[in-house]
Each structure stands twice: as structure tokens, then as C-alpha cells.
mmCIF file of C-alpha atoms in Angstrom:
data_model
loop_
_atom_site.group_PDB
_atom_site.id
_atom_site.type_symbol
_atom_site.label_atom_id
_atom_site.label_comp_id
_atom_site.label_asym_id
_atom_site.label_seq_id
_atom_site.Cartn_x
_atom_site.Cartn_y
_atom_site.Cartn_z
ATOM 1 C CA UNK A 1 0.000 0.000 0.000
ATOM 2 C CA UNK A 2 1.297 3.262 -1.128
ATOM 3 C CA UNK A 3 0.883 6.393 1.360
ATOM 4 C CA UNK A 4 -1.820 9.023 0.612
ATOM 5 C CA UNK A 5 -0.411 11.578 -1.587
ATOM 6 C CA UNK A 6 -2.079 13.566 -4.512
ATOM 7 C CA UNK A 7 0.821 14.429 -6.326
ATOM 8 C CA UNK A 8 3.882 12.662 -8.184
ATOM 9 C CA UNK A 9 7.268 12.503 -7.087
ATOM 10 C CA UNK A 10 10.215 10.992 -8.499
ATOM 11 C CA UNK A 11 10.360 8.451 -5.625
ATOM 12 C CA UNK A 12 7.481 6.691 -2.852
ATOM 13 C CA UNK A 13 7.931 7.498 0.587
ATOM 14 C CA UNK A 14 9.356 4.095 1.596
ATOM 15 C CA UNK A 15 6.732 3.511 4.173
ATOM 16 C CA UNK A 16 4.260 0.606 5.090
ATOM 17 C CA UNK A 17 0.962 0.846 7.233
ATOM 18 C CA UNK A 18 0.589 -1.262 10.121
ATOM 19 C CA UNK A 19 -2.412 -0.840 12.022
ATOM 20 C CA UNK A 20 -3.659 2.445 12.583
ATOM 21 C CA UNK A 21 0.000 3.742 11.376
ATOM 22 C CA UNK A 22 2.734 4.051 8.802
ATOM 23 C CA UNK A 23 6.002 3.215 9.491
ATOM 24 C CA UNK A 24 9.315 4.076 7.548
ATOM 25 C CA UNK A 25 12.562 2.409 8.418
ATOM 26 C CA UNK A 26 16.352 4.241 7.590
ATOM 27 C CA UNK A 27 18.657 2.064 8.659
ATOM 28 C CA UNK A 28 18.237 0.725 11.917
ATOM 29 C CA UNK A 29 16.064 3.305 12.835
ATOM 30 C CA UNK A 30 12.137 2.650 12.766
ATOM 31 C CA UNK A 31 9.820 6.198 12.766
ATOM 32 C CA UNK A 32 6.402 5.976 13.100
ATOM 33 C CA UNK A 33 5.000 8.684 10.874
ATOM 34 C CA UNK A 34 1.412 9.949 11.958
ATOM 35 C CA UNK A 35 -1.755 10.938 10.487
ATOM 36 C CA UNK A 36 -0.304 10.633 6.906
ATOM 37 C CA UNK A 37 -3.814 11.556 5.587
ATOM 38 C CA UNK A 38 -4.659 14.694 6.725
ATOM 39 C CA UNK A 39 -5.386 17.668 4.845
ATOM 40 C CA UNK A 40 -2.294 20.520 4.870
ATOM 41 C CA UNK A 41 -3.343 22.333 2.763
ATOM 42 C CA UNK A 42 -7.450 22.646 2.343
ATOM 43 C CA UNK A 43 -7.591 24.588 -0.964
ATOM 44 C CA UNK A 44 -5.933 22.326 -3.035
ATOM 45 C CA UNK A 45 -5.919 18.846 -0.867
ATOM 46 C CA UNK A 46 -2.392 18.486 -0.282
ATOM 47 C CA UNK A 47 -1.717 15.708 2.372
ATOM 48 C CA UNK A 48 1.050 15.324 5.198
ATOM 49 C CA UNK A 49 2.190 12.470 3.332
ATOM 50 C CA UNK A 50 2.697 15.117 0.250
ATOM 51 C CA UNK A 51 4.848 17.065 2.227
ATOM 52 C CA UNK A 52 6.899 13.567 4.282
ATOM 53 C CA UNK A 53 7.342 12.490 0.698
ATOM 54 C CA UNK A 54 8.848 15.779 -0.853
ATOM 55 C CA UNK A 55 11.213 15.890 1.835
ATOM 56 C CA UNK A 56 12.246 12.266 1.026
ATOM 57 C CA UNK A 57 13.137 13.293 -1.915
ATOM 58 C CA UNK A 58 14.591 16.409 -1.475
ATOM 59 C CA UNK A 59 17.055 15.403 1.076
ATOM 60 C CA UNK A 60 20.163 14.962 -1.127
ATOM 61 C CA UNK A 61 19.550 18.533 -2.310
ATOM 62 C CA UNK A 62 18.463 20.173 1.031
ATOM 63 C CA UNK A 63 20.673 18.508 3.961
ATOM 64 C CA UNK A 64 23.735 20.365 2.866
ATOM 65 C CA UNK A 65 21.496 23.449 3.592
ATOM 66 C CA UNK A 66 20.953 22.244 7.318
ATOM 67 C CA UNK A 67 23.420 20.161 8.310
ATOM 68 C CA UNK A 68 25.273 21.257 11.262
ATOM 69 C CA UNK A 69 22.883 24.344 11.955
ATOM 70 C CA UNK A 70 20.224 24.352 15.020
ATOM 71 C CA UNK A 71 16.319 24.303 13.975
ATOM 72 C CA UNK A 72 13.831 26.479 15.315
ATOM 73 C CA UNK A 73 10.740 24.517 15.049
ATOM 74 C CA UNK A 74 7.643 25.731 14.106
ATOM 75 C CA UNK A 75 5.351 23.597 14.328
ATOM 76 C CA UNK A 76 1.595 23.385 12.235
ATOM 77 C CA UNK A 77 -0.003 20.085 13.397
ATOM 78 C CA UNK A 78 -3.336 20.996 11.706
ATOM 79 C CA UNK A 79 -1.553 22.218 8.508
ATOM 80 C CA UNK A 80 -1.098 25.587 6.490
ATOM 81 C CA UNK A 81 -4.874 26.832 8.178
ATOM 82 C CA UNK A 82 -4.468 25.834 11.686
ATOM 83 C CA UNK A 83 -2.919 27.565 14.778
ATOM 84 C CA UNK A 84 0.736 26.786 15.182
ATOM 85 C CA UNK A 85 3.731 26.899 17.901
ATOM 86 C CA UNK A 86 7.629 27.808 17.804
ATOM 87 C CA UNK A 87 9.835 25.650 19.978
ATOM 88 C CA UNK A 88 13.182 25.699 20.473
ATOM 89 C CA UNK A 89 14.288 22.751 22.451
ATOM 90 C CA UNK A 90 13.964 19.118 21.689
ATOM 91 C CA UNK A 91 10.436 17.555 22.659
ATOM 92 C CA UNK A 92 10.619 15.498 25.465
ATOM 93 C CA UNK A 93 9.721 12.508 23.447
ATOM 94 C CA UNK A 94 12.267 12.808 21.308
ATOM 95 C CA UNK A 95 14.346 9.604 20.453
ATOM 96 C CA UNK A 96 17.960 9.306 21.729
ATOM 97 C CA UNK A 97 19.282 9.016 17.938
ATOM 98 C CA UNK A 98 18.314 12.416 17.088
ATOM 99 C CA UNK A 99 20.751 14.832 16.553
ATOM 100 C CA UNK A 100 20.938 17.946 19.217
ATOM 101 C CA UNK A 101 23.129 21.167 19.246
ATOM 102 C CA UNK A 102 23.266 22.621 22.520
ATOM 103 C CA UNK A 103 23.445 26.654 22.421
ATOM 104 C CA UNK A 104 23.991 28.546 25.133
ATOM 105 C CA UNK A 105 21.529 31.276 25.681
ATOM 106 C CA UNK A 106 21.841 33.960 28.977
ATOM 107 C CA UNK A 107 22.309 31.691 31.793
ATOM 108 C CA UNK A 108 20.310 28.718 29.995
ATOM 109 C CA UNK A 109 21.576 26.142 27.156
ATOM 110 C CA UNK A 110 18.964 25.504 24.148
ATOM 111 C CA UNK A 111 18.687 22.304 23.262
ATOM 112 C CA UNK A 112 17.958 22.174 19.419
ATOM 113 C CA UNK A 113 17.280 19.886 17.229
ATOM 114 C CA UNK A 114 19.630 19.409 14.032
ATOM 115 C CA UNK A 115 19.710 17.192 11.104
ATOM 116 C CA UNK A 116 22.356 14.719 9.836
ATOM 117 C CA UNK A 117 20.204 12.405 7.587
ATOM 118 C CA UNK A 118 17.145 11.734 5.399
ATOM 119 C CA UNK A 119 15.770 10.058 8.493
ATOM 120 C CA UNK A 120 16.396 13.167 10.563
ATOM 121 C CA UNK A 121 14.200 15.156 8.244
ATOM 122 C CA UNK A 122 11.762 12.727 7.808
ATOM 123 C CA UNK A 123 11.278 13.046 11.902
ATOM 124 C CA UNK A 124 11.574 16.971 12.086
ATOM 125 C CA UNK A 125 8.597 17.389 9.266
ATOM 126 C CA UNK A 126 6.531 14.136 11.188
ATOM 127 C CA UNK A 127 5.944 17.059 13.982
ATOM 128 C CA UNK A 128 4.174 19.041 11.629
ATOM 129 C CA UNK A 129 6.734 21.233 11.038
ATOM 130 C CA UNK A 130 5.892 22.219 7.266
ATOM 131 C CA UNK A 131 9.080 24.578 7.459
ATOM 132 C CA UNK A 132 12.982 24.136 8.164
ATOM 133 C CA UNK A 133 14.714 27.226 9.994
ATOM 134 C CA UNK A 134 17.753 27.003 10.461
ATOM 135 C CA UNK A 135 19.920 29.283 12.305
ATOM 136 C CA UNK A 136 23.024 31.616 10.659
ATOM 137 C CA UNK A 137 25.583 29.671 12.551
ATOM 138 C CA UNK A 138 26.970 26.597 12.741
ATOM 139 C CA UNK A 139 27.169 24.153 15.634
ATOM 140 C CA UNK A 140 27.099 25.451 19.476
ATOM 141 C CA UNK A 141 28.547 29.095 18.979
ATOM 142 C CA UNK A 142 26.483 31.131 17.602
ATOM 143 C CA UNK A 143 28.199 34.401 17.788
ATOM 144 C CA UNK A 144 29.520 34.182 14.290
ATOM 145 C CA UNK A 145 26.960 33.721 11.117
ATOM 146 C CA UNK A 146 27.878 31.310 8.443
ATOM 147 C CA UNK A 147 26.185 34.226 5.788
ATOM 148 C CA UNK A 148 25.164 37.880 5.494
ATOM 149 C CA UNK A 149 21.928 38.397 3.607
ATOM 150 C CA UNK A 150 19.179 41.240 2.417
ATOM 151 C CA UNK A 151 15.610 40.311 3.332
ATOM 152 C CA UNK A 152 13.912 41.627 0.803
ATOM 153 C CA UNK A 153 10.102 41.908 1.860
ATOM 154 C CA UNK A 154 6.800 43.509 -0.424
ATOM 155 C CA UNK A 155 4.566 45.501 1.188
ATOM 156 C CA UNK A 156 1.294 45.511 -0.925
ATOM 157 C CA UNK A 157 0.940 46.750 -3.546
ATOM 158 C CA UNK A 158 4.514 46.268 -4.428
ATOM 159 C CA UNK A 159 4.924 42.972 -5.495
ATOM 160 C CA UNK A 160 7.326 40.454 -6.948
ATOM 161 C CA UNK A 161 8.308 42.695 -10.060
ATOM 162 C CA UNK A 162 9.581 45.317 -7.619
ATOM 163 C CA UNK A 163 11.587 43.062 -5.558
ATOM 164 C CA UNK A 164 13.220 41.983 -8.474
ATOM 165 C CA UNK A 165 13.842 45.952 -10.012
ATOM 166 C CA UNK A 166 15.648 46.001 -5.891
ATOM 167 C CA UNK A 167 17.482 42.279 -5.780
ATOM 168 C CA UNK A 168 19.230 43.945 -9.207
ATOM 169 C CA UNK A 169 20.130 47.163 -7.416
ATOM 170 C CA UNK A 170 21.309 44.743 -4.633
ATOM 171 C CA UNK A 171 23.994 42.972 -7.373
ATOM 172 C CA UNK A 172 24.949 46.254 -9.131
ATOM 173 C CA UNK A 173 26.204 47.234 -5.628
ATOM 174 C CA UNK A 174 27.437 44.015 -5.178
ATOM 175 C CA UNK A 175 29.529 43.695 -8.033
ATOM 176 C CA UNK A 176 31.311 46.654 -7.599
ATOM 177 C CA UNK A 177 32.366 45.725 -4.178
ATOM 178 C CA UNK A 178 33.576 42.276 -5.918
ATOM 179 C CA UNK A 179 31.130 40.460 -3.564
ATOM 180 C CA UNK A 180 29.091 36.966 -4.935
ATOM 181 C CA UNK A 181 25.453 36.682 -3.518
ATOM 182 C CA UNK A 182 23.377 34.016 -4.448
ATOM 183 C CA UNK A 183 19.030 34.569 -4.424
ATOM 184 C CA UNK A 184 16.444 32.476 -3.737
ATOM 185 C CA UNK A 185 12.766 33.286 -4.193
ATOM 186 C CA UNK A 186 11.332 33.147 -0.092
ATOM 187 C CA UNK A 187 9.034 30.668 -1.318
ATOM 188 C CA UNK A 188 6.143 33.535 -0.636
ATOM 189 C CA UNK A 189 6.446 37.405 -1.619
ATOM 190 C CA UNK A 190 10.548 37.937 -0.974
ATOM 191 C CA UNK A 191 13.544 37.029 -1.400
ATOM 192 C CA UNK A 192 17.029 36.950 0.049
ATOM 193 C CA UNK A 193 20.001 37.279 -1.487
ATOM 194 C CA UNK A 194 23.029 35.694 0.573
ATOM 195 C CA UNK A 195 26.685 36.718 1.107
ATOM 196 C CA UNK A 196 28.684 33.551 2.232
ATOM 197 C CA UNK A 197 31.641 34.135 4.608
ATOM 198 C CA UNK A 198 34.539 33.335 5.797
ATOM 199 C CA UNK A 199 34.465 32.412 9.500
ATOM 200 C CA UNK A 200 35.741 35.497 12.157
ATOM 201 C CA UNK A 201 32.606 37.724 11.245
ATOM 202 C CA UNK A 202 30.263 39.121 14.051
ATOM 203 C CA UNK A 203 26.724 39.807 13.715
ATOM 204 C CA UNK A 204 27.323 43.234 14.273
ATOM 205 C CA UNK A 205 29.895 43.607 11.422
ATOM 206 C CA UNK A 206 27.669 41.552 9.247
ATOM 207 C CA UNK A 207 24.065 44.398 10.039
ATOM 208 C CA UNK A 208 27.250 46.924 8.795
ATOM 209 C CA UNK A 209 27.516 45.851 5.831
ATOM 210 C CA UNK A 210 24.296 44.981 4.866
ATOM 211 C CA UNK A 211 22.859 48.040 6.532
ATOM 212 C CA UNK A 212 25.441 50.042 4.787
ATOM 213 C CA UNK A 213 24.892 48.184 0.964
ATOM 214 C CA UNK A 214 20.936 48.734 1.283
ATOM 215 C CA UNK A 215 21.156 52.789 2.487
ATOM 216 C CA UNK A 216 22.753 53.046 -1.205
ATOM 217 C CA UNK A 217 20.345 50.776 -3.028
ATOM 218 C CA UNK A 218 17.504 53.459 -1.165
ATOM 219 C CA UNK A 219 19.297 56.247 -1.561
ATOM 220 C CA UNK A 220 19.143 55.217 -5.471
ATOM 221 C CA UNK A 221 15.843 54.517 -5.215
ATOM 222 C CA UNK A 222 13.818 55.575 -2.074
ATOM 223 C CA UNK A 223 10.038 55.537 -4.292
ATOM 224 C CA UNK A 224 10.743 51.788 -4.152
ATOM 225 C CA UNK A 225 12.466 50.726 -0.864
ATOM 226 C CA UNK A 226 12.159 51.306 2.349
ATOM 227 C CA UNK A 227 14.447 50.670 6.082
ATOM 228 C CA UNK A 228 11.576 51.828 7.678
ATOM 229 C CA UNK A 229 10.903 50.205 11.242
ATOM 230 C CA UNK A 230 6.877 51.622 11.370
ATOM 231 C CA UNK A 231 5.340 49.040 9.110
ATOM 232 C CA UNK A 232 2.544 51.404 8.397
ATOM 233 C CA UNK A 233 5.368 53.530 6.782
ATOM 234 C CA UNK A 234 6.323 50.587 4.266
ATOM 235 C CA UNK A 235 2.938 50.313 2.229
ATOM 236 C CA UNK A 236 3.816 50.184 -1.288
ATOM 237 C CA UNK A 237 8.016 49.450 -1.364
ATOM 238 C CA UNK A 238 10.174 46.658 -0.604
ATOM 239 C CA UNK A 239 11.315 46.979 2.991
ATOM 240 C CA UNK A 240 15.439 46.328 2.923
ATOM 241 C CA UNK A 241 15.546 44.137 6.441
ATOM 242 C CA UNK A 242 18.602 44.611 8.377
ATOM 243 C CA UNK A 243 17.987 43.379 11.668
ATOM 244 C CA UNK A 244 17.179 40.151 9.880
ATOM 245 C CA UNK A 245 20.791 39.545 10.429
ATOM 246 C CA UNK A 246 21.282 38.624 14.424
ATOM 247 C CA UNK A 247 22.252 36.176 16.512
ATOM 248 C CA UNK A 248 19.273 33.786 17.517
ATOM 249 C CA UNK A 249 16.857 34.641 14.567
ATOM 250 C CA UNK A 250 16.431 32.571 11.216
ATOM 251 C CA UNK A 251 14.605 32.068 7.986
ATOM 252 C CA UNK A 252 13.215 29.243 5.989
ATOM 253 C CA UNK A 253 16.007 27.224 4.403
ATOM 254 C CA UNK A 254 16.837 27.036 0.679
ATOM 255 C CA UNK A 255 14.362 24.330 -0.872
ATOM 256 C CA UNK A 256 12.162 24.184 2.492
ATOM 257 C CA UNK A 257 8.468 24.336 1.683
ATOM 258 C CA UNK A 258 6.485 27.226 2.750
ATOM 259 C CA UNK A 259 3.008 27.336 4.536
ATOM 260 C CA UNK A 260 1.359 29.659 1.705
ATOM 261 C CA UNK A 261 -1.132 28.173 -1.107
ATOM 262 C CA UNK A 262 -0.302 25.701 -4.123
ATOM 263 C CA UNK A 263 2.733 23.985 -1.554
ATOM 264 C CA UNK A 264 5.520 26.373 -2.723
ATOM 265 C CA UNK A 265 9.282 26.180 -2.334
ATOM 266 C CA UNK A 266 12.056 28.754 -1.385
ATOM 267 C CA UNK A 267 14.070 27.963 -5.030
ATOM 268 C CA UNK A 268 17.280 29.230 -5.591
ATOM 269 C CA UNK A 269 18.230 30.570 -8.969
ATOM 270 C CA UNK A 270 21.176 32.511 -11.118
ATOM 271 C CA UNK A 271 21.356 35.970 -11.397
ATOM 272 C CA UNK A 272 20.761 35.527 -15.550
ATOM 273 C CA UNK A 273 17.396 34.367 -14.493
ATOM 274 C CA UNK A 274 15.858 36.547 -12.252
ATOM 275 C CA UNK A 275 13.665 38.008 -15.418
ATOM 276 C CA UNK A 276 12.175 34.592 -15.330
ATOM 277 C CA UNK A 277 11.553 33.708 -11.829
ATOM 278 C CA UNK A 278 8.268 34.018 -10.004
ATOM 279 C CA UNK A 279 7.643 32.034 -6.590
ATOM 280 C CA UNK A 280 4.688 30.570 -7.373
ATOM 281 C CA UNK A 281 6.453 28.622 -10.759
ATOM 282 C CA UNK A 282 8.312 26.091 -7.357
ATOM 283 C CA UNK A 283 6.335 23.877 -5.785
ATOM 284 C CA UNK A 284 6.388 20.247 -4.067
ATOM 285 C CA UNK A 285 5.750 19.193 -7.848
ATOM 286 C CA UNK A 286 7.880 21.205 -10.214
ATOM 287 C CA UNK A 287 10.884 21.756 -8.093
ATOM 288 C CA UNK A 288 12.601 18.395 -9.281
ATOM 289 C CA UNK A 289 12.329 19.031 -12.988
ATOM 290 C CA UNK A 290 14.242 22.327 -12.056
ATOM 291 C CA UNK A 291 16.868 20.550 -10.357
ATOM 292 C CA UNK A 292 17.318 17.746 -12.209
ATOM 293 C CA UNK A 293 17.905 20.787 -15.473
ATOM 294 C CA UNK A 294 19.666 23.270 -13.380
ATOM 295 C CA UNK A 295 21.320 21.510 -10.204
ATOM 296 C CA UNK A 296 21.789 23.253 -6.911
ATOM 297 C CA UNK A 297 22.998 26.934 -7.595
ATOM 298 C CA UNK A 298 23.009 27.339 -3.700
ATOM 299 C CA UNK A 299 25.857 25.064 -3.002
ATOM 300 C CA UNK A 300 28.393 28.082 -2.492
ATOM 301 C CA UNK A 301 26.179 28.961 0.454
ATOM 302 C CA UNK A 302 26.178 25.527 2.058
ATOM 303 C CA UNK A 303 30.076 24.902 1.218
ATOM 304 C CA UNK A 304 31.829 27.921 0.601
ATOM 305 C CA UNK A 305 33.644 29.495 -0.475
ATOM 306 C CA UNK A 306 33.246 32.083 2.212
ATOM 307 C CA UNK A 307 34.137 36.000 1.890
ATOM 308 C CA UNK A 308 35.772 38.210 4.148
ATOM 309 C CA UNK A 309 33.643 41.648 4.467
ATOM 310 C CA UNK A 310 36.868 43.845 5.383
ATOM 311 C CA UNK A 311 37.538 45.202 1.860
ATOM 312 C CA UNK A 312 33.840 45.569 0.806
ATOM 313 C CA UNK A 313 33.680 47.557 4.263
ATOM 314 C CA UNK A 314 36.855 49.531 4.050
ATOM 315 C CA UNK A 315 35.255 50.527 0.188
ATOM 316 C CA UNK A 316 31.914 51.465 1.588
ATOM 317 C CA UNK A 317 33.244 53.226 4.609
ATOM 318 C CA UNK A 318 35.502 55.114 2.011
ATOM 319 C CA UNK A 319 32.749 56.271 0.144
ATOM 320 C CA UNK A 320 30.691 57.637 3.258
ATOM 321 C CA UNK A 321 28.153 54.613 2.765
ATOM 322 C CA UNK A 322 26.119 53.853 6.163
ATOM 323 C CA UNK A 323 22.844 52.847 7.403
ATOM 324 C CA UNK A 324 20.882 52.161 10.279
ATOM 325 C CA UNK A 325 21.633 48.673 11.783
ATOM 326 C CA UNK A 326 19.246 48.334 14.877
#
């Protein structure tokens, strides 16, 4: 018996039903995977066992993306129209062969969960957690991100066509600094654009630079960006997030699935195509005809190679560039 998807994917969630419940074996680990029928997404009938399946499959592609890094966990038991939860440390119930990154935070040590594995995932998106955020660092310190980005977020009515006119003011600026970013579509309205680095970097060197790159791109353009912090203040411009960019905080993960309608997927893409891209083209379903054509062109954020921001500062410092960064 196959589990109760609506969709094709390149492989079957390798699962069998026992009872009242599926199980799915990795190894020598058994998981029992839970209420594979239900309805995540209502409008178009998408199942939990959609969404267990995609991230079978998209484990080769997304693990290099999350391996290593502590996971916030937001959690959506009833799917992308119920009531959810964030939770930091591991459920009590968790098994002992799950992976855990202990952060210290104050006078208290977070225990998060990581992943290592396809089985890992598989576990992780069992809770109901339709996303995968990741933190910017790497491993137990957390003082020192693995990546600057630019959050780029709409504010209605701009829409996609002006994040893209900013993302390309973004890689003018770039360029000229002799800095590589990579986008990815945020699976919903945005996008980020990400800066890997070297390791050494603080968080507060990192909101420099990016605070300092985005007061040019609004200087250049203030009708169509914003840095304001009043969100009533942003309506109609693409609000350049610095703060984004801190210690503790995260975002969904390159090829993680987003709770928004039609199942889509934070996609990565080249600079060549951003004329091209729309989020809602990525889904659970089309994502692995775009892989299987265009590969992974997120790898240098996953594996380097990293940057070091001192020259792009020292440039932008020299030329009196500066923005707010709290």
C-alpha cells in the first residue's frame, strides 16, 4: 500500500501501514509517521504524506542546507490553516538518535534539534513542522553567522516585479564591491540574497555591511524601498531588512516548503534568471524538474567558499556609505 499523496514525485515514501500507522525504516532506525492523511493544505488537498514524501526526496539537495545548523521549530499540526507553535528545544519525546546542538543562551543552554540524515528530516517534518529554519551559525557558537543576507520583503501593492527591479540594485552594488550573492525566491512574496563568509565575522559587522549596501540601493531609489521600522510607513516598497541579520533569529532554508497556497518552495536561482523567476512557478511538484535541469545553484552557500567583508567595508566606509543597523 502506497501512502496518501495527490501528487507525483520521483520516488514513494518508503513507508508501510501497520495498524492504525505508517512506518518508515532508515537504517536501523524505525519512525512511526502519523496521520499521513490529513489535509495541509485545504484549498488544493495536499496531504502530510505530500509534504513527508517531498522531503524524502529532497534530502540529497536540502541537507547540505541544514546540516550542522540548530532548527527552530515551528510547528503546524493541523496544517497551512491551523494555529501553530515555535519551539526551540527538543520535545521530550524525542528519540535518543536524534541529533541535538546545545546553544547557550543567557544563563540557559537551548537544546535544538539538528539534522544529519534523510531520516532526521523525515522526523523533524513528522511534527508538523511544514518549514525548516535554520539558524546563521553553525554548531554550538552562535556568535559568528555562516552568511550575510538582504531580506527583501513587499509591502502591498509592491509585489514580486519590484523586488526583483531592488534584488538587481542589490547585485549592481554588489559587483562593484567584488562580492558573490546568491538569491532564492522566499518561497512567498521575498527574497534573500546571501553573502557567504569566511568564519571570524560578528553579527554586528555583518548588520554593517548589509545596513550600509541597502542605504545606497535606497538612496538610489527611495520611491521603491524602504528601512523603515513603522510598518505602516512601508505600504507600497520593498522593505530592505537589516535586523534580519542577528544572533538567535532565522529564515526558511533554501528548498524548504512554505506554509502559503499551491505547496511552494524557497528555489534558488542565477542571477541571468531573475527576469524569469516568479515564486509561485516552485512547488512540491515542479521543483525536481528544475533541479534535475539546473542543479543546486546554492551550493556556495552551504560549502563555501566564504568572503571576508573587510575590503567591501573599508570601500563602503571610504565612500561615506552607512545605514541604520538596529
Amino acid at each position: 500500500m502506497t501512502t496518501p499523496t495527490t501528487m507525483e514525485f520521483p520516488a514513494h515514501l518508503p513507508a508501510s501501514k501497520k495498524g492504525d500507522h505508517w512506518y518508515a525504516r532508515s537504517g536501523e532506525r524505525t519512525l512511526r509517521l502519523s496521520n499521513l492523511d490529513k489535509i495541509y493544505w485545504p484549498e488544493e488537498g495536499f496531504t502530510k504524506a505530500d509534504l513527508l514524501t517531498y522531503y524524502f526526496n529532497i534530502s540529497p539537495v536540502i541537507l547540505p542546507h541544514l546540516r550542522g545548523r540548530p532548527l527552530t521549530l515551528k510547528r503546524m499540526p493541523n496544517g497551512v490553516g491551523g494555529s501553530f507553535f515555535y519551539e526551540k528545544n527538543a520535545p521530550a519525546h524525542t528519540p535518543e538518535w536524534m541529533p541535538r546542538i546545545p546553544v547557550p543562551s543567557g544563563k540557559k543552554v537551548i537544546s535544538y534539534l539538528a539534522v544529519d540524515d534523510v531520516a532526521d528530516i523525515l522526523y523533524v517534518a513528522n511534527l508538523g513542522c511544514i518549514e525548516f529554519h535554520p539558524l546563521h551559525g553553525r554548531g554550538r557558537d552562535q556568535t559568528e553567522p555562516s552568511y550575510a543576507f538582504f531580506d527583501l520583503d513587499p509591502f502591498e501593492p509592491a509585489g514580486w516585479e519590484e523586488v526583483s527591479h531592488v534584488a538587481s540594485l542589490i547585485r549592481v552594488v554588489l559587483d562593484g564591491l567584488s562580492v558573490s550573492a546568491y538569491p532564492k525566491t522566499s518561497g512567498a512574496t521575498g527574497m534573500q540574497i546571501m553573502v557567504p563568509l569566511t568564519e571570524g565575522h560578528t553579527y554586528a559587522e555583518v548588520r554593517r555591511f548589509i545596513a550600509s549596501v541597502a542605504g545606497l540601493v535606497h538612496a538610489a531609489d527611495p520611491e521603491t524601498t524602504t528601512m523603515e521600522w513603522e510598518i505602516e510607513k512601508r505600504s507600497g516598497k520593498v522593505f530592505l531588512d537589516v535586523n534580519m541579520n542577528r544572533e538567535g533569529a532565522n529564515i526558511a532554508a533554501a528548498y524548504s516548503v512554505r506554509p502559503v497556497p499551491g505547496g511552494t518552495v524557497s528555489t534558488p536561482f542565477n542571477w541571468d534568471e531573475i527576469g524569469e523567476v516568479r515564486p509561485e512557478l516552485f512547488t512540491m511538484a515542479t521543483i525536481f524538474g528544475r533541479i534535475a535541469a539546473v542543479n543546486d545553484p546554492f551550493l556556495p552557500v552551504a560549502k563555501g567558499p566564504g568572503q571576508a567583508l573587510a575590503p567591501a567595508l573599508e570601500q563602503l566606509e571610504a565612500q561615506g556609505a552607512g545605514g541604520r543597523t538596529t
